[in-house]
Coordinates of C-alpha atoms and ligand atoms in Angstrom, one line a residue:
Chain T
M1 CA 35.8 87.3 131.6
T2 CA 33.9 89.4 129.1
E3 CA 30.8 87.3 129.6
T4 CA 30.6 87.5 133.3
L5 CA 28.1 89.7 134.9
L6 CA 29.1 93.0 136.2
D7 CA 28.0 94.7 139.4
A8 CA 26.7 98.3 139.3
N9 CA 30.1 99.9 139.7
E10 CA 31.9 98.0 137.0
L11 CA 32.6 99.1 133.5
V12 CA 34.0 97.2 130.6
L13 CA 36.2 99.3 128.1
N14 CA 37.7 98.2 124.9
M15 CA 41.2 99.5 124.4
G16 CA 42.2 99.0 120.8
P17 CA 42.5 97.4 118.2
Q18 CA 43.1 100.9 117.0
H19 CA 44.6 102.3 120.0
P20 CA 47.9 103.8 119.2
S21 CA 49.6 102.6 122.3
T22 CA 48.7 98.8 121.7
H23 CA 51.6 98.7 119.2
G24 CA 49.5 97.2 116.4
V25 CA 46.2 95.6 116.4
L26 CA 45.8 94.4 119.8
R27 CA 42.5 94.7 121.6
V28 CA 42.5 94.7 125.3
V29 CA 39.2 94.5 127.1
L30 CA 39.5 96.1 130.4
K31 CA 37.3 95.5 133.4
L32 CA 37.3 98.7 135.5
D33 CA 36.2 99.8 138.8
G34 CA 36.4 103.6 138.4
E35 CA 39.9 104.2 137.2
R36 CA 41.2 100.9 138.6
V37 CA 41.6 97.9 136.4
T38 CA 40.3 94.8 137.9
G39 CA 41.0 92.5 135.0
T40 CA 42.1 92.4 131.3
D41 CA 41.3 90.2 128.5
C42 CA 43.4 90.3 125.3
V43 CA 41.7 89.7 122.0
I44 CA 44.3 88.9 119.4
G45 CA 44.3 87.4 115.9
Y46 CA 43.8 90.6 113.9
L47 CA 47.0 90.0 112.1
H48 CA 46.8 86.3 111.7
R49 CA 48.3 85.1 108.5
G50 CA 48.7 81.4 109.2
V51 CA 52.5 81.4 109.0
E52 CA 52.8 78.0 110.5
K53 CA 50.4 76.5 108.0
I54 CA 52.3 78.2 105.2
G55 CA 55.4 76.3 106.4
E56 CA 53.8 73.0 105.7
H57 CA 53.3 73.9 102.1
R58 CA 56.7 75.3 101.3
T59 CA 60.0 73.6 101.1
Y60 CA 62.6 74.3 103.8
A61 CA 64.5 77.1 101.8
M62 CA 61.3 78.7 100.6
F63 CA 59.9 79.1 104.1
A64 CA 62.8 81.2 105.2
P65 CA 61.5 84.5 103.9
Y66 CA 58.2 84.1 105.7
V67 CA 59.7 83.8 109.2
D68 CA 61.1 87.4 108.7
R69 CA 57.5 88.6 108.6
M70 CA 56.6 87.5 112.1
D71 CA 58.7 89.7 114.3
Y72 CA 59.4 92.3 111.6
L73 CA 61.4 94.4 114.0
A74 CA 63.8 91.6 114.6
A75 CA 63.7 89.8 111.2
V76 CA 67.4 88.8 111.5
S77 CA 66.9 86.9 114.8
N78 CA 63.9 85.2 113.3
G79 CA 65.9 84.0 110.3
L80 CA 68.7 82.9 112.5
G81 CA 66.4 80.7 114.6
Y82 CA 64.9 79.1 111.6
C83 CA 68.2 78.5 109.9
L84 CA 69.6 76.9 113.0
A85 CA 66.6 74.6 113.4
V86 CA 66.9 73.3 109.8
E87 CA 70.6 72.9 110.2
K88 CA 70.1 70.9 113.3
L89 CA 67.6 68.7 111.4
L90 CA 70.2 68.3 108.6
N91 CA 72.9 67.8 111.1
V92 CA 75.3 70.5 109.7
T93 CA 76.8 73.5 111.3
A94 CA 77.5 76.8 109.7
P95 CA 81.1 77.6 109.2
P96 CA 82.8 79.8 111.7
R97 CA 82.9 82.8 109.3
A98 CA 79.1 82.5 108.9
Q99 CA 78.5 82.3 112.6
A100 CA 80.5 85.4 113.4
V101 CA 78.6 87.4 110.8
R102 CA 75.3 85.9 112.1
V103 CA 76.2 87.0 115.5
I104 CA 77.0 90.6 114.4
L105 CA 73.8 91.0 112.5
A106 CA 71.5 89.5 115.1
E107 CA 73.1 91.7 117.8
L108 CA 72.7 94.8 115.5
N109 CA 69.2 93.7 115.2
R110 CA 68.7 93.4 118.9
I111 CA 69.9 97.1 119.1
A112 CA 67.5 98.1 116.4
S113 CA 64.6 96.4 118.0
H114 CA 65.3 97.8 121.5
L115 CA 65.7 101.3 120.0
F116 CA 62.3 101.0 118.4
W117 CA 60.9 99.9 121.6
L118 CA 62.5 102.7 123.6
G119 CA 61.2 105.2 121.2
T120 CA 57.6 104.1 121.2
H121 CA 57.5 103.3 124.8
A122 CA 58.8 106.7 125.7
L123 CA 56.3 108.2 123.3
D124 CA 53.5 106.3 125.0
I125 CA 54.6 107.8 128.4
G126 CA 54.6 111.2 126.8
A127 CA 58.3 111.8 126.0
M128 CA 58.3 112.8 122.3
T129 CA 62.0 113.5 121.8
P130 CA 63.5 110.1 122.4
L131 CA 61.5 108.6 119.5
F132 CA 63.5 110.9 116.9
Y133 CA 66.8 110.1 118.6
T134 CA 66.2 106.3 118.6
L135 CA 65.0 106.2 115.1
R136 CA 68.0 108.0 113.9
E137 CA 70.3 105.5 115.3
R138 CA 68.1 102.6 114.1
E139 CA 68.5 104.1 110.6
E140 CA 72.1 103.5 110.8
V141 CA 71.6 99.8 111.6
L142 CA 69.1 99.5 108.8
K143 CA 71.6 101.0 106.4
I144 CA 74.1 98.3 107.3
F145 CA 71.4 95.7 106.7
E146 CA 70.5 97.3 103.4
N147 CA 74.1 97.3 102.3
Y148 CA 74.7 93.7 103.4
C149 CA 71.6 92.0 102.0
G150 CA 69.6 94.6 100.0
A151 CA 66.6 95.0 102.3
R152 CA 66.1 97.0 105.4
I153 CA 63.3 95.2 107.4
T154 CA 62.5 91.9 106.0
T155 CA 66.1 91.0 105.4
H156 CA 66.2 87.3 104.5
A157 CA 69.8 87.6 105.2
F158 CA 70.8 84.1 106.1
R159 CA 70.4 80.9 104.1
I160 CA 70.2 77.4 105.5
G161 CA 73.9 76.3 106.1
G162 CA 75.5 79.7 106.2
L163 CA 75.4 83.0 104.3
Y164 CA 74.5 83.7 100.8
Y165 CA 75.8 87.3 100.5
E166 CA 79.4 88.1 100.8
L167 CA 80.4 90.9 103.2
Y168 CA 80.6 94.2 101.3
D169 CA 83.7 96.3 101.3
G170 CA 83.8 98.5 104.3
F171 CA 81.4 96.4 106.4
E172 CA 83.7 96.2 109.4
A173 CA 84.4 99.9 109.3
Q174 CA 80.8 100.8 109.0
V175 CA 79.9 98.5 111.9
L176 CA 82.8 99.8 114.1
A177 CA 81.8 103.4 113.4
F178 CA 78.3 102.6 114.5
C179 CA 79.6 101.1 117.7
E180 CA 81.7 104.1 118.4
M181 CA 78.9 106.5 117.9
F182 CA 76.3 104.4 119.5
E183 CA 77.7 104.2 123.0
R184 CA 77.5 107.8 123.3
R185 CA 74.0 107.9 122.1
V186 CA 73.0 105.4 124.8
D187 CA 74.3 107.9 127.3
E188 CA 72.1 110.5 125.6
Y189 CA 69.0 108.5 126.0
E190 CA 69.9 107.9 129.7
T191 CA 70.3 111.7 130.2
M192 CA 66.9 112.2 129.0
L193 CA 65.1 109.5 130.7
T194 CA 66.8 107.6 133.5
E195 CA 66.6 110.4 136.0
N196 CA 63.8 112.3 134.6
R197 CA 61.2 112.8 137.3
I198 CA 58.2 112.3 135.1
W199 CA 59.7 109.1 133.7
V200 CA 60.6 107.8 137.0
D201 CA 57.2 108.5 138.5
R202 CA 55.3 106.9 135.7
L203 CA 57.4 103.7 135.8
V204 CA 58.7 102.8 139.2
G205 CA 56.5 100.4 140.8
V206 CA 54.2 100.0 138.0
G207 CA 53.4 96.4 136.4
I208 CA 55.4 94.5 139.0
L209 CA 56.2 90.9 137.9
T210 CA 58.1 88.7 140.4
A211 CA 60.5 86.0 139.3
Q212 CA 57.9 83.4 140.5
D213 CA 55.3 85.0 138.3
C214 CA 57.7 85.0 135.3
K215 CA 58.5 81.3 135.7
E216 CA 54.8 80.4 136.1
L217 CA 53.8 82.3 133.0
G218 CA 56.8 81.3 130.8
V219 CA 57.9 84.9 130.4
T220 CA 61.4 85.2 128.9
G221 CA 63.8 87.8 127.7
P222 CA 64.4 91.2 129.3
M223 CA 61.3 90.8 131.4
I224 CA 62.5 87.8 133.3
R225 CA 65.9 89.5 133.7
A226 CA 64.3 92.5 135.3
S227 CA 62.9 90.3 137.8
G228 CA 66.2 89.1 138.9
L229 CA 66.7 85.8 137.1
R230 CA 69.9 85.5 135.2
W231 CA 68.4 83.6 132.3
D232 CA 69.7 84.2 128.8
L233 CA 69.9 81.5 126.1
R234 CA 73.1 83.1 124.7
K235 CA 74.8 82.0 127.9
A236 CA 72.6 79.1 129.0
Q237 CA 72.6 77.2 125.7
P238 CA 75.1 79.0 123.5
Y239 CA 74.4 78.8 119.8
S240 CA 76.2 80.2 116.7
G241 CA 79.4 80.7 118.6
Y242 CA 78.1 82.9 121.4
E243 CA 80.3 81.2 123.8
Q244 CA 83.5 82.8 122.4
Y245 CA 82.2 86.3 123.3
D246 CA 82.7 88.1 126.5
F247 CA 79.5 89.9 127.7
E248 CA 77.4 90.0 130.7
I249 CA 73.7 89.4 131.4
P250 CA 72.2 92.6 132.9
T251 CA 69.7 92.0 135.6
R252 CA 67.6 94.0 137.9
T253 CA 65.6 93.0 141.0
N254 CA 62.3 94.8 141.3
G255 CA 60.7 93.6 138.2
D256 CA 58.8 96.8 137.5
T257 CA 58.6 98.8 134.4
Y258 CA 61.4 100.9 135.3
D259 CA 63.6 98.0 135.7
R260 CA 62.8 96.5 132.4
Y261 CA 63.7 99.8 130.9
M262 CA 67.1 99.7 132.7
V263 CA 67.8 96.1 131.5
R264 CA 67.1 96.9 128.0
I265 CA 69.4 100.0 128.1
A266 CA 72.1 97.8 129.6
E267 CA 71.5 95.1 127.0
M268 CA 72.1 97.5 124.2
R269 CA 75.5 98.3 125.7
Q270 CA 76.3 94.6 126.0
S271 CA 75.2 94.1 122.4
V272 CA 77.7 96.7 121.2
R273 CA 80.3 94.9 123.2
I274 CA 79.6 91.6 121.5
V275 CA 79.5 93.3 118.1
R276 CA 82.9 94.9 118.7
Q277 CA 84.4 91.6 119.6
A278 CA 82.9 89.7 116.7
V279 CA 83.6 92.3 114.0
Q280 CA 87.3 92.5 114.9
S281 CA 87.8 88.7 114.5
I282 CA 85.7 87.6 111.6
P283 CA 87.5 84.3 110.7
E284 CA 88.3 83.7 107.0
G285 CA 87.2 80.7 105.3
P286 CA 84.0 79.4 103.5
Q287 CA 80.7 80.9 104.5
M288 CA 78.4 78.1 103.5
A289 CA 78.4 74.5 104.8
K290 CA 77.9 71.5 102.6
V291 CA 74.2 71.6 102.1
P292 CA 72.4 69.6 99.3
K293 CA 70.8 71.7 96.7
V294 CA 67.5 70.2 97.5
I295 CA 67.0 70.1 101.2
K296 CA 65.4 66.9 102.2
P297 CA 66.1 66.2 105.9
P298 CA 65.7 62.8 107.4
A299 CA 62.5 62.1 109.4
G300 CA 62.6 63.5 112.9
E301 CA 61.9 66.5 115.1
V302 CA 63.9 69.3 116.5
Y303 CA 63.4 72.2 118.8
V304 CA 65.9 75.0 118.6
S305 CA 65.5 78.3 120.5
V306 CA 67.4 81.5 120.3
E307 CA 67.5 84.6 122.4
A308 CA 65.5 87.1 120.2
P309 CA 65.3 90.7 121.4
K310 CA 62.0 89.9 123.0
G311 CA 62.8 86.7 124.6
E312 CA 63.1 82.9 123.8
L313 CA 62.2 82.4 120.2
G314 CA 61.8 78.7 119.4
Y315 CA 61.2 76.6 116.3
F316 CA 59.8 73.2 116.5
L317 CA 60.1 71.4 113.2
V318 CA 58.9 68.0 112.3
S319 CA 60.1 66.3 109.2
D320 CA 58.7 63.3 107.6
G321 CA 61.5 62.8 105.2
T322 CA 59.8 64.9 102.4
L323 CA 60.6 68.2 100.9
N324 CA 58.3 70.0 103.1
P325 CA 58.1 70.1 106.9
Y326 CA 55.4 68.0 108.3
R327 CA 54.7 70.6 111.0
V328 CA 56.2 74.0 111.9
R329 CA 55.5 75.4 115.3
V330 CA 56.9 78.7 116.5
R331 CA 57.2 79.7 120.1
P332 CA 57.0 83.5 119.8
P333 CA 58.2 85.5 122.8
S334 CA 55.8 88.2 122.3
F335 CA 52.8 85.9 122.6
V336 CA 54.0 84.3 125.7
N337 CA 55.0 87.6 127.4
L338 CA 51.7 89.0 126.6
Q339 CA 50.1 86.6 128.9
A340 CA 51.6 88.5 131.8
L341 CA 49.5 91.5 131.0
N342 CA 46.6 90.5 133.2
R343 CA 48.9 89.9 136.2
M344 CA 50.7 93.2 135.8
A345 CA 47.7 95.4 135.1
R346 CA 45.4 94.2 137.7
G347 CA 45.0 97.0 140.3
A348 CA 46.7 99.5 138.1
L349 CA 45.2 102.7 136.7
I350 CA 44.0 103.0 133.0
A351 CA 47.0 105.4 132.3
D352 CA 49.4 102.7 133.6
V353 CA 48.0 100.0 131.3
V354 CA 49.6 102.0 128.4
A355 CA 52.9 101.9 130.2
I356 CA 52.5 98.2 130.9
I357 CA 51.7 97.2 127.4
G358 CA 54.6 99.1 126.2
T359 CA 57.0 97.5 128.5
I360 CA 56.1 94.0 127.4
D361 CA 57.6 94.9 123.9
I362 CA 55.1 93.0 121.8
V363 CA 55.1 92.8 118.0
L364 CA 51.6 91.8 116.8
G365 CA 52.9 90.1 113.8
E366 CA 54.5 87.6 116.1
V367 CA 51.6 87.3 118.5
D368 CA 49.2 86.5 115.8
R369 CA 51.6 85.0 113.3
Chain F
M1 CA 73.5 116.9 146.4
K2 CA 70.7 114.8 145.2
L3 CA 68.2 116.9 146.9
L4 CA 69.7 120.0 145.5
R5 CA 69.6 118.6 142.1
K6 CA 66.0 117.7 142.6
I7 CA 65.0 121.1 143.9
L8 CA 66.8 122.8 141.0
L9 CA 65.3 120.5 138.4
G10 CA 68.6 119.1 137.4
D11 CA 67.2 116.2 135.5
L12 CA 65.0 118.3 133.4
W13 CA 67.7 120.9 132.5
D14 CA 70.0 118.1 131.4
G15 CA 67.4 116.8 129.1
L16 CA 66.7 120.2 127.7
K17 CA 70.4 120.9 127.2
L18 CA 70.6 117.8 125.1
T19 CA 67.5 118.8 123.0
F20 CA 68.9 122.2 122.4
R21 CA 72.3 120.7 121.4
T22 CA 70.7 118.8 118.7
Q23 CA 68.8 121.7 117.2
A24 CA 71.1 122.0 114.2
P25 CA 71.7 118.4 113.3
K26 CA 74.6 117.6 111.0
N27 CA 73.1 114.6 109.4
I28 CA 69.5 114.9 108.4
Y29 CA 67.9 111.5 108.0
T30 CA 64.5 112.6 106.7
E31 CA 64.4 111.9 103.0
Q32 CA 63.0 114.6 100.8
Y33 CA 61.6 111.9 98.7
P34 CA 59.9 113.1 95.5
A35 CA 62.3 116.0 95.3
E36 CA 65.4 114.0 96.0
R37 CA 65.5 110.4 95.1
P38 CA 67.3 108.3 97.7
R39 CA 70.2 106.2 96.7
V40 CA 69.5 102.7 97.6
A41 CA 72.2 100.1 98.2
E42 CA 73.8 98.3 95.5
R43 CA 72.2 94.9 96.5
F44 CA 68.8 96.5 96.9
R45 CA 66.1 94.0 95.9
G46 CA 63.5 96.0 93.9
A47 CA 61.9 95.7 90.5
P48 CA 62.8 92.7 88.5
R49 CA 64.6 92.8 85.1
L50 CA 65.2 90.1 82.6
N51 CA 68.6 90.8 81.1
I52 CA 69.2 90.8 77.5
N53 CA 72.5 90.3 75.7
P54 CA 73.6 93.9 74.8
T55 CA 75.3 92.9 71.6
N56 CA 72.5 91.1 69.8
G57 CA 69.5 91.9 71.9
E58 CA 68.5 88.3 72.6
T59 CA 67.4 87.3 76.0
L60 CA 69.9 85.7 78.3
C61 CA 67.2 83.4 79.7
I62 CA 67.6 79.8 78.9
S63 CA 64.1 78.9 80.0
C64 CA 65.4 76.5 82.6
D65 CA 62.3 77.3 84.9
L66 CA 64.5 77.3 88.1
C67 CA 63.3 80.7 89.1
A68 CA 59.7 79.6 88.8
I69 CA 60.5 76.5 91.0
V70 CA 62.2 78.2 93.8
C71 CA 59.7 81.1 94.2
P72 CA 57.8 80.6 97.3
E73 CA 54.8 82.4 96.0
K74 CA 54.9 80.7 92.6
L75 CA 54.4 83.9 90.8
I76 CA 56.8 83.5 87.9
K77 CA 55.5 81.7 84.8
V78 CA 57.9 80.7 82.1
T79 CA 56.7 79.2 78.9
S80 CA 59.1 77.9 76.2
V81 CA 59.2 75.7 73.1
R82 CA 61.9 73.3 72.1
N83 CA 63.7 74.5 69.1
P84 CA 64.2 71.6 66.7
E85 CA 67.3 73.0 65.1
T86 CA 69.4 74.0 68.1
R87 CA 67.7 71.5 70.5
R88 CA 67.5 74.4 73.0
K89 CA 64.4 75.8 74.7
D90 CA 63.3 79.2 73.3
L91 CA 61.6 81.6 75.7
V92 CA 58.0 82.4 74.6
K93 CA 56.4 84.1 77.5
F94 CA 57.6 85.2 80.9
T95 CA 55.2 86.7 83.4
Y96 CA 56.1 88.1 86.8
D97 CA 53.2 88.9 89.2
L98 CA 54.8 91.9 91.1
S99 CA 51.8 92.3 93.4
R100 CA 52.5 89.0 95.1
C101 CA 56.3 89.2 95.2
M102 CA 58.0 89.7 98.6
F103 CA 61.4 90.5 97.1
C104 CA 63.0 87.8 98.9
G105 CA 65.7 87.4 96.2
L106 CA 65.4 83.6 95.9
C107 CA 64.7 83.6 92.2
E108 CA 67.7 85.9 91.6
D109 CA 70.0 83.5 93.5
A110 CA 68.6 80.5 91.6
C111 CA 69.1 81.9 88.1
P112 CA 72.1 80.1 86.6
V113 CA 72.9 82.6 83.9
D114 CA 72.1 85.9 85.8
A115 CA 69.2 86.7 83.4
L116 CA 66.7 87.5 86.2
E117 CA 67.9 90.3 88.5
L118 CA 66.2 92.4 91.1
T119 CA 67.3 95.9 90.4
Q120 CA 67.5 99.1 92.4
D121 CA 64.2 100.6 91.0
F122 CA 61.8 100.8 93.8
E123 CA 58.8 102.8 92.3
L124 CA 56.3 100.1 91.7
A125 CA 53.1 101.7 92.4
G126 CA 50.4 101.3 89.7
Y127 CA 46.7 101.8 89.1
S128 CA 45.4 98.2 88.7
R129 CA 46.3 94.7 89.8
E130 CA 46.7 93.6 86.2
G131 CA 49.3 96.4 85.8
A132 CA 51.4 94.7 88.4
I133 CA 51.7 91.5 86.3
W134 CA 54.8 92.2 84.2
D135 CA 55.2 90.5 80.9
R136 CA 58.5 89.7 79.1
Q137 CA 58.7 93.1 77.3
M138 CA 58.1 95.0 80.5
L139 CA 60.7 92.9 82.3
E140 CA 63.3 93.5 79.6
E141 CA 62.7 97.3 79.1
G142 CA 61.7 98.2 82.6
P143 CA 58.6 100.1 83.5
H144 CA 57.5 103.2 81.6
P145 CA 56.4 105.6 84.4
Q146 CA 53.9 108.3 83.3
R147 CA 55.0 111.8 84.3
F148 CA 52.2 114.1 85.2
R149 CA 54.4 117.2 85.8
Ligands
LIG1 S1 61.7 87.8 94.9 FE1 60.9 86.0 96.0 S2 58.7 86.1 95.9 FE2 59.5 87.5 94.4 S3 59.6 86.3 92.5 FE3 61.5 86.1 93.4 S4 61.4 84.3 94.7 FE4 59.4 84.9 94.2
LIG2 S1 66.2 81.0 86.3 FE1 67.0 82.5 84.9 S2 67.5 81.4 83.0 FE2 66.1 80.0 84.2 S3 64.0 80.5 83.5 FE3 64.5 81.9 85.2 S4 65.3 83.8 84.3 FE4 65.4 82.1 82.8

């Protein structure tokens, strides 16, 4: 698109890579007709680190810390997906205790990721206050992570076959206290935003994506649920014991930016519900399955996907029976969801592009890998 | 009702009320870092340390090389010689390249005698790349920060 000839009224504008609202180093080439966007083109790769290639040169256990660095806002979900994939390759399942703890941490991570999204998205739209409130609550989640595994962001919390770290004293109490406090805090965010006339005016009807569009583009996660499709891997293909918990999949019908906001808010409430159920019934028992010290899976290939905060996160591993994977392929939700930008932004105003990029909830570490 | 709320700016007042309610927060999350050092968690993975036996000052490390093998970044180098009398390996050199470490904790997990440990020390800035490569003495004694004030 960048190479095509422009007619006299058209203008090409570079947004990014240093634009603050592109949430990282994303460059969007906008084709403009006055204030109207007639097409977008994403230039990615500024944060490319070759994670998939690194995977081919590391043993299975060694590669686990690297996956945390893809979606660094949801490192726990990344680690969970990778561990599940290798476990499937080895044909082991994590013991029930490990599964419950994994669910708790993954859901807390979903909350943290959505909180960060909400704060920065609101900041893009011009609401400064929510950022401080959401980061305050995110801090509580990060404290739980730090107490559990010693790191706040790139956690490396799980190991292949289960958990390495024991639960610390007071884990349950801390998590329950967080749940208690957090539900009221979600109400606070809603007080500030849901009815706020500026928020509503900026978001309603902006960046509409129909269910059909979502299916065509492979969009997943909260974006597809905002378009009315009840698709959530936690229900569709339950993993790590999600089938035991009672929760709903929030959906909306319009598929605009406002609906995506509502879906994510509702998802945070559902996550609290799951965490509550899980933390009150952590089974006793071992927390590590029988996994050989040297992980050498039989030749074969697996695809395992989990519902990361941003959508379907899939790992495709090919093993040739040696110590290293033959091929690692990651299906990052942000990368696929970003493809919807062109369809959402066409016909919008430049100011709306900021809202639309924010609503996709991308993390460039995951887009570029 | 809805119209009245809209005319009277109900949504905006609600938001403002919330903002003013949090004017004097009970918990302040911003850390006053250099003045007040934060207390990190017990399991925090920070600066590495090579533990020594407190009674005789000998290193606990048995030069098994496991930490060097599991490290994904291959940044630990252990050199040892076989002692002909005790038939054990004696540690000669141990280097740890902090600049490449991602503090994943795999080396700490692998150590069979808890000699290598990631401590709660988090102030690791230095002036040179070479300074980030810690040798055995540095790993045993910990860094010596220069104080300028
Ligand atoms: S913490 Fe991880 S990267 Fe650092 S030395 Fe240990 S194993 Fe290597
Ligand atoms: S694993 Fe422990 S004992 Fe073995 S070489 Fe490393 S520090 Fe020494």
